[in-house]
């Protein structure tokens, strides 16, 4: 390349004059140049005026071309480049995406992963794929494409991924209960979540640099209790064993624990008859140990997802209603019902023995507040997380394992119960297009990929007039549900911090449509911020946003399933900033069981971003989850080290 964009010949001449002026000053302002310098400056100044004009025109032409290239990358390629970006920024982004390290001064070298000979077989990097078909006329082709036609290097944000160690096991993301990500054993042969949990990575590369978090802000650390700590009879399981484990957690200064209060246990048999006995015993143990409590109002079932080790259905009286009126559940295009939770279509419908769904949730939360008043008054309960959908998350159940979904399928829209269908019809008629009162008929199935569908492919119907109408309605239903339930949660828990959990749907994030997010209700294609409206709704109620997958690395996902075009790092960065932009607290949790130092380092980097001009950081972190594996000596020592660094304490064994 003749010369990188941004330097004209006039600028070069000015630089030369400045250099010579500096030399004069260095000589004591004697005011003379060498003969060679005199000749060089004279030649420049005697250059014909016409030649200088031609040079300026060539420079303007080069800059215009560069501007078009960058505009195309931003619009069609998901690159979030700065306003005055140049070719250097693009090259740096591509190099980082390929796993190289690019320093601020431009020095570029392979990461230690690529230089380590311990890798058994070479892995095709994301950018080492056939080039995509050219974009004609500045637009995006509307035809269906094969996966090879996708641009594997698209970025919604430009990041520097943490290098992955050769000795580190790959963590392939799939979604389980509570927004947890688990390995898909059917896709990975004989591997299982138990195998992943048993793998311990203790041989951290001694050359791997770690940040020193000593003196950084204090971020509280909580630990999730096992799903079945309270059985279906509302009895505390193994109180002595749990008490011993909590003492150990307390010994390393863990701040508290998180527990699910299951609707299907507490209000199991009869409406408005609540049994809190097991939770009273548990909370008393927590108080005696001087720990804090994060309590989840869990209005979903447990047992239908990967990594669920207990079964807790919805209340029996609710499932009885569902037998005669299955439309109380979310429904897909084929009419399959999902009994994980209640459809948002009945939020205002009196179909639950004279009560609406929102009234049922409010009565449950009010009962909890009255029953555990002393724990609120003493400050033992530090936060209430309100369940807003499947797995307690604010999303549609679009990727249900029970319906055959497997990672990285895009999932399906869940709006075909009669109540949401009625809402869609009303919205279409209000818009003046009654023919739009339908769900997309070309959006594929649970395990489709975006390019295989007419709705989600590049230039597909998701960006048509009808598509934008449908997705706006679909996402507004999600936000409206969160708004209604949190309004009542504020009344029930006045004076207590409340939070809502948002799932980290990171697969297909590097495509234009973000198909998996759209199916789950997050209207977040490459040209729209789908999390801003959720953050604004939470701001209205001063609620915290709890987000998952802060320990996942984009390069790991590319190694396991490069076709998924996943980008957990980009997604985390977008969601955290959407919340911070409206000044609400942001908490987080890991998606996969984490026992290695590299995973903890990734969490720390997200918890306390380096050089953030506003000093922003997570308000709390909740570790998934208390287990025998965590309590093993070598794993627990790593966890203790992690807690110290989250608290801003110094550790003595930093790898620098």
XYZ file of C-alpha atoms in Angstrom:
656
model
C 0.000 0.000 0.000
C 1.503 3.343 -1.056
C 0.647 5.132 2.150
C -1.934 4.456 4.884
C -4.968 6.692 4.918
C -4.848 9.920 6.854
C -1.558 11.521 5.703
C -1.500 14.038 2.863
C 1.633 15.415 1.242
C 0.924 18.841 2.712
C 0.852 17.244 6.160
C 4.176 15.553 5.430
C 5.675 18.914 4.472
C 4.393 20.465 7.674
C 5.882 17.592 9.667
C 9.244 18.128 7.939
C 9.178 21.838 8.786
C 8.321 21.061 12.406
C 11.194 18.604 12.616
C 13.592 21.205 11.240
C 12.265 23.817 13.625
C 12.980 21.421 16.475
C 16.509 20.902 15.181
C 17.011 24.683 15.116
C 15.908 24.986 18.705
C 18.197 22.100 19.643
C 21.116 24.038 18.158
C 20.301 27.142 20.161
C 18.160 28.815 17.462
C 21.134 29.593 15.272
C 18.755 29.568 12.347
C 20.600 27.498 9.722
C 20.001 24.159 8.011
C 22.324 21.709 6.435
C 22.830 21.926 2.697
C 20.913 18.676 2.217
C 17.945 20.014 4.201
C 17.992 23.306 2.263
C 17.873 21.417 -1.027
C 15.043 19.165 0.139
C 12.889 22.062 1.359
C 13.663 24.073 -1.736
C 12.564 21.231 -3.980
C 9.294 20.926 -2.117
C 8.572 24.658 -2.238
C 9.363 24.906 -5.902
C 6.987 22.122 -6.817
C 4.448 23.334 -9.379
C 1.117 24.353 -7.947
C -0.720 22.014 -10.340
C 1.123 18.974 -8.967
C 0.171 19.896 -5.428
C -3.483 20.152 -6.468
C -3.304 16.710 -8.123
C -1.833 15.305 -4.917
C -4.686 16.778 -2.891
C -7.264 15.290 -5.269
C -5.646 11.840 -5.072
C -5.671 12.061 -1.282
C -9.336 13.076 -1.182
C -10.161 10.185 -3.516
C -8.357 7.679 -1.288
C -10.139 9.008 1.774
C -13.537 8.823 0.055
C -12.936 5.175 -0.855
C -11.864 4.402 2.702
C -14.969 6.101 4.081
C -17.172 3.901 1.869
C -15.310 0.767 2.976
C -15.736 1.624 6.649
C -19.392 2.531 6.157
C -19.989 -0.838 4.506
C -18.251 -2.682 7.329
C -20.324 -0.874 9.928
C -23.610 -1.405 8.113
C -23.210 -4.932 6.780
C -20.348 -6.441 8.741
C -21.189 -5.632 12.373
C -17.933 -3.703 12.911
C -18.304 -1.099 15.639
C -15.432 1.073 14.410
C -14.651 4.521 15.764
C -15.725 7.582 13.778
C -12.234 8.376 12.439
C -11.230 4.756 11.946
C -8.706 3.867 9.267
C -7.375 0.722 7.649
C -5.129 0.124 10.651
C -8.197 -0.355 12.875
C -9.663 -2.925 10.490
C -6.387 -4.848 10.234
C -6.018 -4.832 14.027
C -9.581 -6.102 14.500
C -9.051 -8.949 12.025
C -5.760 -9.884 13.668
C -7.349 -9.993 17.128
C -10.261 -12.042 15.799
C -7.735 -14.535 14.407
C -6.176 -14.904 17.839
C -3.186 -12.583 17.447
C -2.124 -10.002 20.015
C -2.107 -6.377 18.847
C -0.480 -3.904 21.219
C -1.466 -0.197 21.337
C 1.687 0.786 19.427
C 0.777 -1.593 16.602
C 3.212 -4.357 17.501
C 1.578 -7.635 16.434
C 2.576 -11.161 17.333
C 0.928 -14.582 17.680
C -0.752 -15.315 20.992
C 0.823 -17.915 23.222
C -1.916 -20.291 22.213
C -0.843 -20.278 18.583
C 2.791 -20.563 19.566
C 2.281 -23.496 21.930
C 3.177 -26.838 20.327
C 0.949 -28.736 22.756
C -2.106 -28.337 20.552
C -2.978 -31.744 19.184
C -4.330 -30.621 15.845
C -4.575 -27.269 14.096
C -7.902 -25.516 14.451
C -9.327 -23.449 11.651
C -9.466 -19.877 12.891
C -12.608 -17.843 12.287
C -10.990 -15.715 9.575
C -9.479 -18.689 7.725
C -12.571 -19.352 5.645
C -13.470 -18.797 2.011
C -14.298 -15.142 1.367
C -17.975 -14.243 1.227
C -19.775 -13.440 -1.981
C -19.344 -9.739 -2.804
C -22.088 -7.344 -1.820
C -23.607 -5.894 -4.953
C -24.847 -2.355 -5.180
C -24.006 -1.618 -1.539
C -26.856 -3.844 -0.347
C -27.248 -7.259 1.227
C -28.314 -10.175 -0.914
C -31.760 -11.464 -0.082
C -31.098 -14.971 -1.307
C -30.553 -17.947 0.967
C -26.900 -18.692 1.603
C -24.907 -21.639 2.766
C -22.844 -21.359 5.935
C -19.712 -21.006 3.816
C -21.098 -17.739 2.444
C -21.215 -16.139 5.872
C -18.521 -13.662 6.782
C -16.862 -15.320 9.769
C -15.119 -12.162 10.955
C -18.127 -9.931 11.598
C -17.952 -7.974 14.819
C -20.634 -5.972 16.580
C -17.891 -4.678 18.855
C -14.125 -4.872 18.525
C -12.492 -6.682 21.435
C -9.188 -8.238 22.396
C -10.086 -11.766 23.507
C -8.119 -13.287 26.349
C -5.640 -15.816 24.891
C -6.678 -19.405 25.525
C -4.129 -21.792 26.980
C -3.332 -24.962 25.091
C -3.918 -26.987 28.247
C -7.344 -25.475 28.821
C -10.440 -27.581 28.044
C -12.840 -26.072 25.553
C -16.193 -25.047 26.992
C -18.963 -25.362 24.460
C -22.040 -23.414 25.428
C -25.541 -24.769 25.667
C -28.325 -23.441 27.833
C -29.651 -25.189 30.930
C -31.759 -24.181 33.908
C -31.345 -20.743 35.388
C -29.661 -19.506 32.237
C -26.735 -21.824 32.870
C -24.732 -22.979 29.901
C -23.774 -26.626 29.739
C -21.991 -28.847 27.309
C -24.234 -30.562 24.790
C -23.317 -34.192 25.292
C -25.221 -35.332 22.212
C -23.014 -33.093 20.078
C -19.738 -33.914 21.786
C -19.855 -37.698 21.746
C -19.304 -39.326 25.129
C -18.569 -36.036 26.922
C -20.948 -34.920 29.654
C -21.335 -32.128 32.155
C -19.960 -34.407 34.860
C -16.811 -34.883 32.818
C -16.454 -31.140 32.389
C -16.886 -30.608 36.118
C -14.218 -33.186 36.945
C -11.582 -31.643 34.676
C -9.289 -29.462 36.750
C -7.002 -26.991 35.038
C -4.326 -26.035 37.523
C -1.260 -25.723 35.279
C -1.825 -22.095 34.320
C 0.820 -20.865 31.935
C 3.325 -19.070 34.191
C 3.923 -16.507 31.441
C 0.245 -15.522 31.340
C -0.054 -11.982 32.682
C -2.665 -11.227 35.327
C -4.000 -7.860 36.408
C -3.378 -6.804 39.962
C -6.790 -6.013 41.441
C -5.447 -4.894 44.819
C -7.126 -1.648 45.802
C -9.918 -1.963 43.214
C -13.602 -1.577 44.226
C -15.146 -4.240 46.476
C -17.493 -6.527 44.516
C -19.566 -8.839 46.767
C -19.451 -12.552 45.922
C -22.439 -14.856 46.469
C -22.713 -18.604 45.852
C -25.829 -20.305 44.446
C -27.151 -23.118 46.600
C -28.021 -26.472 44.971
C -31.345 -26.599 43.117
C -32.710 -29.252 45.474
C -31.604 -27.758 48.799
C -35.343 -27.638 49.670
C -37.358 -30.731 48.691
C -40.906 -30.815 47.296
C -42.315 -31.118 50.850
C -40.620 -27.804 51.675
C -38.091 -29.489 53.958
C -34.424 -28.530 54.215
C -32.312 -31.390 52.858
C -29.216 -32.302 54.944
C -29.099 -29.211 57.188
C -25.921 -30.372 58.969
C -23.997 -30.916 55.741
C -25.174 -27.596 54.335
C -24.220 -25.778 57.527
C -20.698 -27.181 57.308
C -20.341 -26.079 53.669
C -21.600 -22.595 54.505
C -19.054 -22.309 57.311
C -16.307 -23.077 54.819
C -17.653 -20.409 52.452
C -17.774 -17.940 55.329
C -14.136 -18.739 56.190
C -12.999 -17.304 52.844
C -15.194 -14.199 53.247
C -17.931 -15.097 50.771
C -20.613 -12.439 51.252
C -23.689 -14.625 50.988
C -25.712 -17.237 49.123
C -28.491 -17.275 46.537
C -31.500 -19.579 46.856
C -34.558 -20.261 44.670
C -37.946 -20.031 46.386
C -39.925 -22.363 44.156
C -43.554 -21.480 43.460
C -44.223 -25.179 42.770
C -43.139 -26.052 46.342
C -44.561 -23.197 48.399
C -48.039 -22.915 46.792
C -48.146 -26.483 45.573
C -51.645 -27.747 46.326
C -54.105 -24.943 46.976
C -54.225 -21.345 45.759
C -53.001 -18.824 48.366
C -51.957 -21.493 50.857
C -48.203 -21.054 51.308
C -45.730 -23.348 53.083
C -42.421 -21.606 53.880
C -41.194 -24.008 56.610
C -38.026 -25.310 54.926
C -36.980 -21.832 53.885
C -37.374 -20.562 57.465
C -34.915 -23.199 58.675
C -32.469 -22.400 55.864
C -32.624 -18.638 56.403
C -32.008 -19.062 60.125
C -28.791 -21.005 59.416
C -27.660 -18.284 57.018
C -28.351 -15.581 59.612
C -26.432 -17.420 62.338
C -23.381 -17.538 60.085
C -23.745 -13.806 59.368
C -24.126 -14.329 55.626
C -26.396 -12.393 53.259
C -29.220 -13.776 51.111
C -30.166 -13.234 47.496
C -33.619 -14.768 47.080
C -35.142 -15.703 43.710
C -38.903 -15.677 43.257
C -38.928 -18.727 40.961
C -42.208 -18.845 39.035
C -40.903 -21.473 36.584
C -40.439 -25.213 36.814
C -37.177 -27.098 37.280
C -36.195 -30.398 35.712
C -36.723 -30.021 31.994
C -33.369 -28.544 31.062
C -29.798 -29.735 30.732
C -27.969 -29.984 34.081
C -31.174 -30.044 36.165
C -30.734 -32.674 38.879
C -34.160 -32.271 40.525
C -37.735 -32.012 39.290
C -39.965 -29.227 40.603
C -43.064 -28.673 38.438
C -45.434 -25.738 38.564
C -48.057 -25.902 41.356
C -50.424 -28.843 41.030
C -53.501 -26.633 40.915
C -51.968 -24.702 37.993
C -51.217 -27.842 35.978
C -54.841 -28.940 36.534
C -56.011 -25.695 34.919
C -53.533 -26.335 32.097
C -55.178 -29.663 31.265
C -58.456 -27.966 30.416
C -56.900 -24.757 29.085
C -53.445 -25.494 27.614
C -53.285 -21.946 26.238
C -51.999 -20.785 29.625
C -48.593 -22.025 28.404
C -46.291 -20.658 25.707
C -46.978 -22.358 22.375
C -44.897 -22.763 19.204
C -46.058 -22.716 15.582
C -46.776 -26.470 15.576
C -48.981 -26.142 18.654
C -46.531 -27.689 21.123
C -47.055 -26.363 24.647
C -44.247 -25.513 27.042
C -45.249 -25.984 30.712
C -42.017 -24.395 32.014
C -43.872 -21.216 32.905
C -47.065 -19.316 32.141
C -47.506 -17.372 28.930
C -47.383 -13.609 29.285
C -50.683 -13.557 27.416
C -52.553 -14.296 30.670
C -50.901 -11.514 32.686
C -54.270 -9.726 32.657
C -56.587 -12.708 32.080
C -58.524 -14.114 35.077
C -57.964 -17.751 34.182
C -56.213 -18.907 37.385
C -59.275 -19.534 39.543
C -60.392 -15.935 39.384
C -56.934 -14.347 39.457
C -54.673 -13.084 36.707
C -51.105 -14.378 36.474
C -49.745 -11.043 37.694
C -52.063 -11.144 40.735
C -50.858 -14.666 41.530
C -47.230 -13.504 41.421
C -47.994 -10.493 43.609
C -49.834 -12.543 46.256
C -46.882 -14.944 46.410
C -44.331 -12.132 46.785
C -46.449 -10.356 49.425
C -46.734 -13.582 51.444
C -42.950 -13.989 51.343
C -42.396 -10.397 52.463
C -44.713 -10.790 55.453
C -43.391 -14.227 56.435
C -39.743 -13.162 56.451
C -40.143 -9.608 57.719
C -37.420 -10.033 60.381
C -34.860 -11.022 57.742
C -35.655 -7.897 55.742
C -35.467 -5.698 58.841
C -32.111 -7.196 59.866
C -30.672 -6.717 56.369
C -30.054 -10.462 55.925
C -32.003 -10.427 52.643
C -29.935 -8.109 50.475
C -31.743 -8.604 47.143
C -34.848 -10.136 45.617
C -34.505 -11.426 42.060
C -37.918 -11.677 40.404
C -38.470 -14.574 38.011
C -39.857 -13.266 34.728
C -39.870 -16.300 32.440
C -38.283 -19.698 31.777
C -35.267 -20.395 33.997
C -36.267 -17.241 35.872
C -35.042 -15.126 32.954
C -36.779 -12.363 31.034
C -37.074 -14.189 27.703
C -39.374 -16.445 25.710
C -38.743 -20.230 26.010
C -37.537 -20.277 22.407
C -34.854 -22.956 22.758
C -36.549 -25.681 24.782
C -34.598 -28.928 25.019
C -37.853 -30.817 25.575
C -38.917 -29.784 22.058
C -35.741 -31.105 20.477
C -33.606 -27.964 20.450
C -29.859 -28.479 20.325
C -27.099 -25.882 20.322
C -26.641 -23.832 18.150
C -30.172 -23.913 16.774
C -31.920 -20.571 16.358
C -35.030 -21.656 18.277
C -38.645 -20.805 17.452
C -41.060 -17.977 18.180
C -43.415 -18.731 21.093
C -46.509 -16.622 20.459
C -49.169 -19.062 19.272
C -51.328 -19.471 22.369
C -54.766 -17.898 21.897
C -54.014 -14.988 24.237
C -50.845 -13.793 22.490
C -52.455 -14.461 19.096
C -55.289 -12.154 20.143
C -52.755 -9.496 21.172
C -50.972 -9.765 17.805
C -54.263 -9.445 15.918
C -55.154 -6.328 17.879
C -51.746 -4.768 17.155
C -51.988 -5.553 13.418
C -55.445 -4.038 13.135
C -54.303 -0.933 15.002
C -51.480 -0.618 12.490
C -53.980 -0.910 9.635
C -52.614 -4.194 8.276
C -54.836 -7.024 9.481
C -52.924 -9.459 7.237
C -49.947 -9.061 9.558
C -51.831 -10.792 12.381
C -49.669 -13.912 12.035
C -46.288 -15.257 12.975
C -43.581 -15.676 10.303
C -44.066 -18.760 8.128
C -40.429 -18.912 6.956
C -38.524 -18.704 10.257
C -37.322 -22.324 10.255
C -37.428 -24.749 13.178
C -35.651 -25.118 16.523
C -32.421 -26.403 15.001
C -32.317 -24.318 11.825
C -29.449 -21.959 11.064
C -30.149 -18.365 9.977
C -29.032 -18.783 6.375
C -31.424 -21.728 5.968
C -34.481 -19.537 6.545
C -36.118 -16.797 4.540
C -36.828 -14.762 7.659
C -33.384 -14.660 9.335
C -31.006 -14.825 6.365
C -29.051 -11.750 5.272
C -31.594 -9.406 3.708
C -34.395 -11.627 4.983
C -37.914 -10.768 6.067
C -36.797 -9.835 9.575
C -35.885 -6.438 8.085
C -39.051 -6.047 5.977
C -41.975 -3.818 6.949
C -43.877 -6.839 8.254
C -40.807 -8.268 9.969
C -40.086 -5.044 11.825
C -43.728 -4.796 12.901
C -43.795 -8.371 14.199
C -40.465 -8.146 16.048
C -41.447 -4.829 17.611
C -44.669 -6.348 18.915
C -42.927 -9.549 20.071
C -40.252 -7.669 22.010
C -42.747 -5.169 23.460
C -44.738 -8.040 24.957
C -41.544 -9.107 26.751
C -40.778 -5.621 28.077
C -44.410 -5.040 29.092
C -44.426 -8.280 31.092
C -41.274 -7.264 32.941
C -42.752 -3.828 33.598
C -45.990 -5.218 35.062
C -44.384 -7.780 37.380
C -41.612 -5.479 38.599
C -44.154 -2.738 39.356
C -45.840 -5.079 41.812
C -42.507 -6.373 43.114
C -41.635 -2.806 44.071
C -44.832 -2.635 46.125
C -44.214 -5.975 47.820
C -40.535 -5.352 48.567
C -40.456 -1.618 49.141
C -37.029 -0.561 50.398
C -35.285 -3.732 49.186
C -33.130 -4.042 46.075
C -34.846 -5.987 43.307
C -33.268 -7.490 40.206
C -34.199 -9.173 36.943
C -32.177 -11.782 35.112
C -31.447 -11.570 31.372
C -30.017 -14.578 29.547
C -26.818 -14.454 27.498
C -27.847 -15.699 24.045
C -24.505 -15.333 22.323
C -24.808 -17.762 19.399
C -25.406 -16.179 15.973
C -24.366 -12.834 17.480
C -22.001 -12.244 14.554
C -24.721 -12.501 11.929
C -26.816 -9.579 10.724
C -30.148 -10.803 12.124
C -29.019 -12.215 15.523
C -31.647 -14.911 14.963
C -31.422 -16.685 18.344
C -31.866 -13.401 20.188
C -34.849 -12.415 18.028
C -36.605 -15.729 18.735
C -36.034 -15.209 22.476
C -37.578 -11.727 22.359
C -34.458 -9.546 22.210
C -34.888 -7.285 19.167
C -31.154 -6.890 18.677
C -30.136 -7.165 14.998
C -26.846 -5.603 13.951
C -28.424 -2.182 13.307
C -30.452 -1.914 16.530
C -29.736 -2.026 20.274
C -32.242 -4.520 21.612
C -31.178 -4.223 25.241
C -31.641 -0.474 25.641
C -35.431 -0.801 26.065
C -34.956 -3.512 28.710
C -32.441 -1.361 30.579
C -34.826 1.624 30.418
C -37.647 -0.504 31.844
C -35.418 -1.672 34.713
C -34.346 1.925 35.338
C -38.004 2.868 35.793
C -38.148 0.511 38.773
C -34.538 1.094 39.922
C -33.987 -2.638 39.441
C -30.609 -4.246 38.881
C -29.814 -6.240 35.752
C -28.343 -9.696 36.355
C -26.523 -11.069 33.300
C -24.883 -14.405 32.552
C -21.911 -15.818 30.619
C -19.254 -13.382 31.888
C -16.620 -16.128 31.956
C -17.043 -17.303 28.347
C -14.435 -16.472 25.711
C -15.307 -15.933 22.086
C -12.331 -17.923 20.798
C -13.448 -20.982 22.787
C -16.825 -20.909 21.065
C -15.199 -20.624 17.638
C -13.031 -23.659 18.316
C -15.985 -25.851 19.272
C -18.742 -24.622 16.957
C -17.326 -22.118 14.454
C -20.554 -22.289 12.451
C -22.481 -20.775 15.416
C -20.750 -17.397 14.926
C -21.008 -16.850 18.675
C -19.538 -13.878 20.492
C -20.175 -13.957 24.259
C -17.580 -11.234 24.854
C -19.295 -8.853 22.445
C -22.702 -9.611 23.936
C -21.525 -9.084 27.521
C -19.948 -5.766 26.584
C -23.118 -4.578 24.849
C -25.496 -5.541 27.658
C -23.311 -4.180 30.467
C -22.982 -0.854 28.698
C -26.722 -0.675 27.979
C -27.335 -0.930 31.731
C -24.509 1.380 32.748
C -25.689 3.984 30.227
C -28.933 4.380 32.202
C -27.104 4.149 35.518
C -28.602 0.960 36.975
C -26.649 -1.662 38.951
C -25.322 -4.616 36.980
C -24.765 -7.982 38.630
C -23.660 -11.155 36.931
C -23.039 -14.869 37.209
C -21.057 -17.491 35.357
C -22.804 -19.702 32.825
C -20.695 -22.852 33.163
C -19.154 -24.429 36.260
C -15.827 -22.642 36.628
C -12.824 -23.953 38.595
C -9.801 -22.739 36.623
C -7.819 -19.537 36.972
C -8.356 -18.438 33.385
C -12.136 -18.494 33.816
C -11.864 -16.485 37.029
C -9.566 -13.974 35.308
C -12.152 -13.469 32.564
C -14.855 -12.832 35.178
C -12.615 -10.309 36.927
C -11.914 -8.441 33.690
C -15.653 -8.068 33.087
C -16.375 -7.247 36.727
C -13.857 -4.387 36.817
C -13.128 -3.139 33.273
C -9.633 -1.761 32.859
C -9.281 1.993 32.350
C -13.032 2.630 32.483
C -13.189 6.457 32.649
C -16.182 6.322 35.006
C -14.815 3.559 37.232
C -17.817 1.339 36.532
C -17.902 -2.197 37.900
C -20.339 -4.991 38.778
C -22.511 -4.453 41.838
C -22.262 -8.160 42.763
C -21.258 -11.535 41.362
C -23.019 -14.850 42.018
C -21.048 -18.048 41.528
C -22.739 -21.046 39.917
C -22.910 -23.270 42.038
C -22.152 -24.857 45.449
C -21.127 -28.462 44.750
C -18.748 -31.198 45.989
C -16.455 -30.347 43.069
C -16.078 -26.747 44.240
C -15.262 -27.899 47.771
C -12.300 -30.033 46.645
C -9.092 -28.603 48.067
C -7.343 -27.509 44.860
C -10.559 -26.047 43.382
C -11.476 -24.241 46.570
C -8.042 -22.643 46.871
C -8.513 -21.124 43.403
C -11.987 -19.948 44.396
C -10.640 -18.337 47.586
C -8.019 -16.506 45.514
C -10.773 -15.307 43.171
C -12.890 -13.982 46.072
C -9.944 -11.974 47.406
C -9.385 -10.332 44.027
C -13.108 -9.541 43.645
C -12.895 -7.868 47.048
C -9.911 -5.798 45.910
C -7.414 -7.599 48.136
C -3.823 -8.398 47.178
C -2.737 -11.938 46.326
C 0.868 -13.061 46.444
C 1.044 -15.397 43.445
C 0.175 -13.089 40.535
C 1.533 -14.320 37.201
C 3.190 -11.234 35.731
